[in-house]
Coordinates of C-alpha atoms and ligand atoms in Angstrom, one line a residue:
X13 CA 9.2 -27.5 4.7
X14 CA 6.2 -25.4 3.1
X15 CA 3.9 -28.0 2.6
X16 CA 0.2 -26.9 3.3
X17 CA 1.5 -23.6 2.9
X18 CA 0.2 -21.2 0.3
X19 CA 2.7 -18.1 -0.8
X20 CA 1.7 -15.2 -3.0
X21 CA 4.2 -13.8 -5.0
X22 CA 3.5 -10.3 -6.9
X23 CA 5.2 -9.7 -10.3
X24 CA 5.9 -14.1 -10.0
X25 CA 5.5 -14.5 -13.9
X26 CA 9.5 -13.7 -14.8
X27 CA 12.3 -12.5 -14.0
X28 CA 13.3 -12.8 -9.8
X29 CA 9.6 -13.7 -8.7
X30 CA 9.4 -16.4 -11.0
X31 CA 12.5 -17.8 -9.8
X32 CA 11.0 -17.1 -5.9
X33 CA 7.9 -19.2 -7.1
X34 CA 9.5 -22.0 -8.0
X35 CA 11.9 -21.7 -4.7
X36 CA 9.1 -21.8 -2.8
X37 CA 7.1 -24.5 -4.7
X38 CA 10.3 -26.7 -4.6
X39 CA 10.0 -25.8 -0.5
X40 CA 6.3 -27.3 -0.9
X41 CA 4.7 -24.0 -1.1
X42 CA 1.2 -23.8 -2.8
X43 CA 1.7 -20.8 -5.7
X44 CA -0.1 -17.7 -6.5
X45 CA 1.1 -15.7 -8.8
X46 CA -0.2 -11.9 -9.4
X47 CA 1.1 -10.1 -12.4
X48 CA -0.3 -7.5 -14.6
X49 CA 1.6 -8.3 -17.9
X50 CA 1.5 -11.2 -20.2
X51 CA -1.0 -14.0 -18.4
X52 CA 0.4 -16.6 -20.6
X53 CA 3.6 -16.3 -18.8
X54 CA 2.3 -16.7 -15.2
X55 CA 0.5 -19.3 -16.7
X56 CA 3.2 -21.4 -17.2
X57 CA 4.9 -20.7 -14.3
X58 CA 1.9 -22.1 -12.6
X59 CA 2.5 -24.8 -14.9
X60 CA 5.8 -25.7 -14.1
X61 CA 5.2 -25.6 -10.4
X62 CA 2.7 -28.0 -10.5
X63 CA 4.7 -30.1 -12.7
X64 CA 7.9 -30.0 -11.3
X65 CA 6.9 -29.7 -7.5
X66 CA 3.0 -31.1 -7.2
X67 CA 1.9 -28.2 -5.7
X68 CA -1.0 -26.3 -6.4
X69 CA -0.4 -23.2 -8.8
X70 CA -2.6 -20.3 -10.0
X71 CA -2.4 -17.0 -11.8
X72 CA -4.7 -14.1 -11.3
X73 CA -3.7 -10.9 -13.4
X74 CA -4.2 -7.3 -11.4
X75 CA -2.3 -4.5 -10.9
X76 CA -0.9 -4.1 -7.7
X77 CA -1.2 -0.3 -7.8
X78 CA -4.9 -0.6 -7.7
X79 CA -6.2 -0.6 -4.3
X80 CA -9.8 -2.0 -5.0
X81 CA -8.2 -4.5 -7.5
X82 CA -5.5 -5.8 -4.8
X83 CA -9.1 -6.1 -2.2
X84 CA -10.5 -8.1 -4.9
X85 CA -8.3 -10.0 -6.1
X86 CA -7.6 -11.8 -2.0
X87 CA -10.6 -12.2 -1.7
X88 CA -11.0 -14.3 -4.7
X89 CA -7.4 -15.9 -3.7
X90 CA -9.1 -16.5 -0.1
X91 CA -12.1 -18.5 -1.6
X92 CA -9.6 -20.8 -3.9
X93 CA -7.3 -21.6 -1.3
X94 CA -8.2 -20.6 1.8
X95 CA -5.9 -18.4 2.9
X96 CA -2.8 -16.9 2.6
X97 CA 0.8 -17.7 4.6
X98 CA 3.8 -16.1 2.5
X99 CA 3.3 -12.8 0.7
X100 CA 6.1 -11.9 -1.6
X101 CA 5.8 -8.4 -2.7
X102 CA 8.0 -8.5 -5.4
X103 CA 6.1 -6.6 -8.5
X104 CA 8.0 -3.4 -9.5
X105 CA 9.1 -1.6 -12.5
X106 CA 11.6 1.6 -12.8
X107 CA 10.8 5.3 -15.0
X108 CA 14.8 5.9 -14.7
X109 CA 15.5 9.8 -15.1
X110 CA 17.5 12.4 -13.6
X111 CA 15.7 14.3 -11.1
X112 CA 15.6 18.0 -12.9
X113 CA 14.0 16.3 -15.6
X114 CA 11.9 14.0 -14.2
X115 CA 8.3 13.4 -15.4
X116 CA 5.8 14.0 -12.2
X117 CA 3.9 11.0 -13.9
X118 CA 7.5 8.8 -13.8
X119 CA 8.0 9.8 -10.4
X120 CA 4.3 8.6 -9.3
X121 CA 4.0 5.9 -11.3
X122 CA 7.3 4.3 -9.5
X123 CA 5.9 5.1 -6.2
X124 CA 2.6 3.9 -6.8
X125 CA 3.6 0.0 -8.0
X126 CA 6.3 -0.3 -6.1
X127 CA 5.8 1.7 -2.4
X128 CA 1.8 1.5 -2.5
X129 CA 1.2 -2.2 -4.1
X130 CA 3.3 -3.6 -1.4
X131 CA 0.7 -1.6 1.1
X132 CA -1.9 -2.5 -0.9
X133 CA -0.7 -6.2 -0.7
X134 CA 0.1 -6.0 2.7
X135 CA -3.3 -4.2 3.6
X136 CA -5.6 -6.6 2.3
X137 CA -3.7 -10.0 3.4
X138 CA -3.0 -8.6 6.8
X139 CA -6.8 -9.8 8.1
X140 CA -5.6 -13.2 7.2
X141 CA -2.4 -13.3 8.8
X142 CA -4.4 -11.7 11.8
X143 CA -6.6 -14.4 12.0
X144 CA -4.0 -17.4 11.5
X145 CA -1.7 -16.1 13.7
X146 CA 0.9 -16.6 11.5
X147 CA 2.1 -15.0 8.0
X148 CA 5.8 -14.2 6.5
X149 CA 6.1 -10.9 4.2
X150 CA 8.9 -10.6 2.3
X151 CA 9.2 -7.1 0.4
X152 CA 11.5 -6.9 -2.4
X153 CA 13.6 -3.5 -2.1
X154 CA 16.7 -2.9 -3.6
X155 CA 20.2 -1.5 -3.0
X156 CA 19.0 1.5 -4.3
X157 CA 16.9 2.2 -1.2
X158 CA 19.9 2.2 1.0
X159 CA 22.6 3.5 -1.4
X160 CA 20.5 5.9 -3.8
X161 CA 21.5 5.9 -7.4
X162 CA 21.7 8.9 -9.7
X163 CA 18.9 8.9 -12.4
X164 CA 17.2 7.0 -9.8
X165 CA 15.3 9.1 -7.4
X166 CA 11.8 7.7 -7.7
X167 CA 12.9 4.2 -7.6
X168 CA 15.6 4.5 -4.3
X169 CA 13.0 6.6 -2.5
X170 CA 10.1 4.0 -3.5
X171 CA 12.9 1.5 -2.0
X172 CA 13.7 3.4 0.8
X173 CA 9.9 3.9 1.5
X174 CA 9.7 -0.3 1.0
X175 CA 12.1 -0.8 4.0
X176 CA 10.8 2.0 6.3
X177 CA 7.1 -0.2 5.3
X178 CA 8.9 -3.5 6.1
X179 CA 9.7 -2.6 9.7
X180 CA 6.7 -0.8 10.5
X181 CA 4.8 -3.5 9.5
X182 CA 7.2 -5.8 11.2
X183 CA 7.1 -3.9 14.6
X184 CA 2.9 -3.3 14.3
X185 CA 2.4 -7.3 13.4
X186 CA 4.9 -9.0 15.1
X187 CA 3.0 -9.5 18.6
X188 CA -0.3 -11.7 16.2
X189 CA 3.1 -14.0 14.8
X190 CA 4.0 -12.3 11.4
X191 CA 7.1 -11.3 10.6
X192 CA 8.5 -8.9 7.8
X193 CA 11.6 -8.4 6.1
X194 CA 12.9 -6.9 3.0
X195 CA 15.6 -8.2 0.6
X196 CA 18.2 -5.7 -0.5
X197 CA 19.0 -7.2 -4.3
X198 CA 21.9 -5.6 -6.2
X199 CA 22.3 -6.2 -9.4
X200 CA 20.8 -9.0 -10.8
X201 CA 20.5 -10.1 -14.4
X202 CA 17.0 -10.3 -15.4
X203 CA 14.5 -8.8 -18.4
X204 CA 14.5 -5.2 -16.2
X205 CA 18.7 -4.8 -16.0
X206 CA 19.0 -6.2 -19.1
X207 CA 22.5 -6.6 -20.4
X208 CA 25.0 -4.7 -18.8
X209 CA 28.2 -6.3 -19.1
X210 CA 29.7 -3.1 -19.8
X211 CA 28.1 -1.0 -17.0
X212 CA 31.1 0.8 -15.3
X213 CA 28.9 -0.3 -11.8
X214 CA 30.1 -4.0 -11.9
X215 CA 33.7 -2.9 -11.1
X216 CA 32.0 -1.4 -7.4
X217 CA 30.8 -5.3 -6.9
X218 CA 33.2 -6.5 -4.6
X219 CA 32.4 -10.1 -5.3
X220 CA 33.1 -9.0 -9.5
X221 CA 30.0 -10.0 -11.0
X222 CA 26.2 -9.7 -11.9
X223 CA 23.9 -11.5 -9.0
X224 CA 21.5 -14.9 -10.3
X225 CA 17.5 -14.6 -9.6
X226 CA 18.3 -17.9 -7.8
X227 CA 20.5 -15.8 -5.4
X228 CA 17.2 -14.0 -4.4
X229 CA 14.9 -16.6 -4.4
X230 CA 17.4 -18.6 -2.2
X231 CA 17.4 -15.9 0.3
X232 CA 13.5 -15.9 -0.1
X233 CA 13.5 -19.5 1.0
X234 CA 15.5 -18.9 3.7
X235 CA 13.6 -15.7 5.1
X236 CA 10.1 -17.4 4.7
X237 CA 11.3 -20.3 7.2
X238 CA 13.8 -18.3 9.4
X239 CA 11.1 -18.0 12.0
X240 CA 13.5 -15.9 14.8
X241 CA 14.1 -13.3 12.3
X242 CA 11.8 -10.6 11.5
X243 CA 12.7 -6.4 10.5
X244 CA 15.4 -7.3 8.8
X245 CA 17.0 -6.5 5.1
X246 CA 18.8 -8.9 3.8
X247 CA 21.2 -7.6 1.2
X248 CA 22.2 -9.9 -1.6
X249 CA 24.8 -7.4 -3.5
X250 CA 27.9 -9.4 -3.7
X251 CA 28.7 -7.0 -1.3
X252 CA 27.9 -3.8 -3.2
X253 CA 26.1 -1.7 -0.1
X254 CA 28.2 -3.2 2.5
Ligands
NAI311 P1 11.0 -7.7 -14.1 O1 10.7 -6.4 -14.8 O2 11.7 -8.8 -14.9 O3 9.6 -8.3 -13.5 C1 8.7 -7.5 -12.8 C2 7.4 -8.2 -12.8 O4 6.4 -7.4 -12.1 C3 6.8 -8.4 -14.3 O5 6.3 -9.7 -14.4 C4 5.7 -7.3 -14.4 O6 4.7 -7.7 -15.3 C5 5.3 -7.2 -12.9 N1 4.6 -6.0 -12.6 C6 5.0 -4.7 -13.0 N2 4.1 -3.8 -12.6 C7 3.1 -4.5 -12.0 C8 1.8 -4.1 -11.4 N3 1.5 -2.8 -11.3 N4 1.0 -5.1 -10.9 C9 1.4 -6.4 -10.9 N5 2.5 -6.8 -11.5 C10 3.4 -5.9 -12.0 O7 11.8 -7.2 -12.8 P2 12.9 -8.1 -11.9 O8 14.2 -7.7 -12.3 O9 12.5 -9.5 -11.9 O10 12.6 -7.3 -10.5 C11 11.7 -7.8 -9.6 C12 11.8 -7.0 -8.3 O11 13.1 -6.9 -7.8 C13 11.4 -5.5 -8.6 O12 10.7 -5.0 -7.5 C14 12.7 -4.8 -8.7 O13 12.7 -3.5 -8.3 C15 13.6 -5.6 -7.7 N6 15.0 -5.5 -7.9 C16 15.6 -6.0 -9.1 C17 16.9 -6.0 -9.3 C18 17.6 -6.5 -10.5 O14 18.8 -6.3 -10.6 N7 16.9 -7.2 -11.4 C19 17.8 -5.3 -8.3 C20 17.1 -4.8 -7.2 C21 15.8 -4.9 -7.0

């Protein structure tokens, strides 16, 4: 269904972007992975995408923060495969604090990888998009952006800012034939929730449990090829924000 099709997925060496990788590899997708933290992970991400799926896979470590980087980093994406369909913005981390004691550092830090990279991302690939006429951007956000959480405040308004992003952008580039939407994740067991099988926030999850990354990455599949659908957020809470 993605076959020719090459998707960039920020943060794609664990935890929900790998799983998106591999969704969208299985779809047919050729893989790029951007990551700033261990390359030997991405590296075998890449690996098992081209593996498992016979597409074409490759990491490139930068930090999504970094405007010059992100510039840099395309462009050398552009000259190894062309160009660029799918954009996954999925990289992001969390300084968790209340706010009357929150480092100013935490709070930029938070809004810088996870509010600015996805502009950064979006910035930089948008040329391409322009010039195919075509191009999918899917921003990871987060519950948090519509709910806000206490000890929180940097990540929900870096959220928040995500989806305010996700339908500018998808009003501004909708009439060259991109579309962007967000996904809403709740909680989702990965390396940054950790275990929390005792946190008194499952009880709140209507559908009683912790989400899969394959959960996300399914609605990832479904939001690169839903081609009538753009400016949305697509929660995937077990019913959390509802
Ligand atoms: P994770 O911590 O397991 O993975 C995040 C990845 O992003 C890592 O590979 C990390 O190296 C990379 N990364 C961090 N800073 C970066 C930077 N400056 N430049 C490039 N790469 C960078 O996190 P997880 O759980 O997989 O989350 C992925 C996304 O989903 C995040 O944006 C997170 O906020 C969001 N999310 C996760 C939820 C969950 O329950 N796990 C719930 C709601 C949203």
């Amino acid at each position: 269904m993605l076959k020719e099709k090459t998707a960039v997925i920020t943060g794609g060496s664990r935890g929900l972007g790998e799983a998106i990788a591999k969704k969208l590899a299985s779809m047919g997708a050729n893989i790029v992975i951007i990551d700033i933290g261990d390359p030997t992970l991405a590296q075998q991400v890449c690996e098992e995408c081209r593996q498992q799926y016979n597409v074409e896979a490759k990491a490139y470590q930068c930090d999504v923060s970094d405007f010059n980087a992100v510039k840099e980093v395309v462009a050398l994406i552009k000259a190894d495969f062309g160009t660029v369909h799918i954009l996954v913005n999925n990289a992001g981390i969390t300084r968790d604090g209340l706010l009357a004691m929150m480092k100013e550092e935490d709070f930029d830090k938070v809004i810088a990888v996870n509010l600015k990279g996805a502009f950064n991302m979006i910035r930089h690939c948008s040329g391409l998009f322009i010039r195919n006429r075509e191009g999918c951007i899917i921003n990871i956000a987060s519950v948090a952006g519509l709910m806000g959480n206490a000890g929180q405040c940097n990540y929900a308004a870096s959220k928040a800012g995500l989806i305010g992003l996700t339908k500018t952008v998808a009003k501004e580039l909708a009439p060259k034939g991109v579309r962007c939407n967000a996904i809403a994740p709740g909680f989702i067991a990965t390396d940054m929730t950790g275990n929390q099988t005792d946190n008194p926030l499952l009880k709140m999850i209507p559908l009683g449990k912790m989400g899969e990354a394959c959960d996300v990455a399914d609605a990832a599949g479904y939001l690169a090829t839903a081609k009538y659908v753009t400016g949305e957020v697509l929660r995937v809470d077990g019913g959390i924000a509802m």
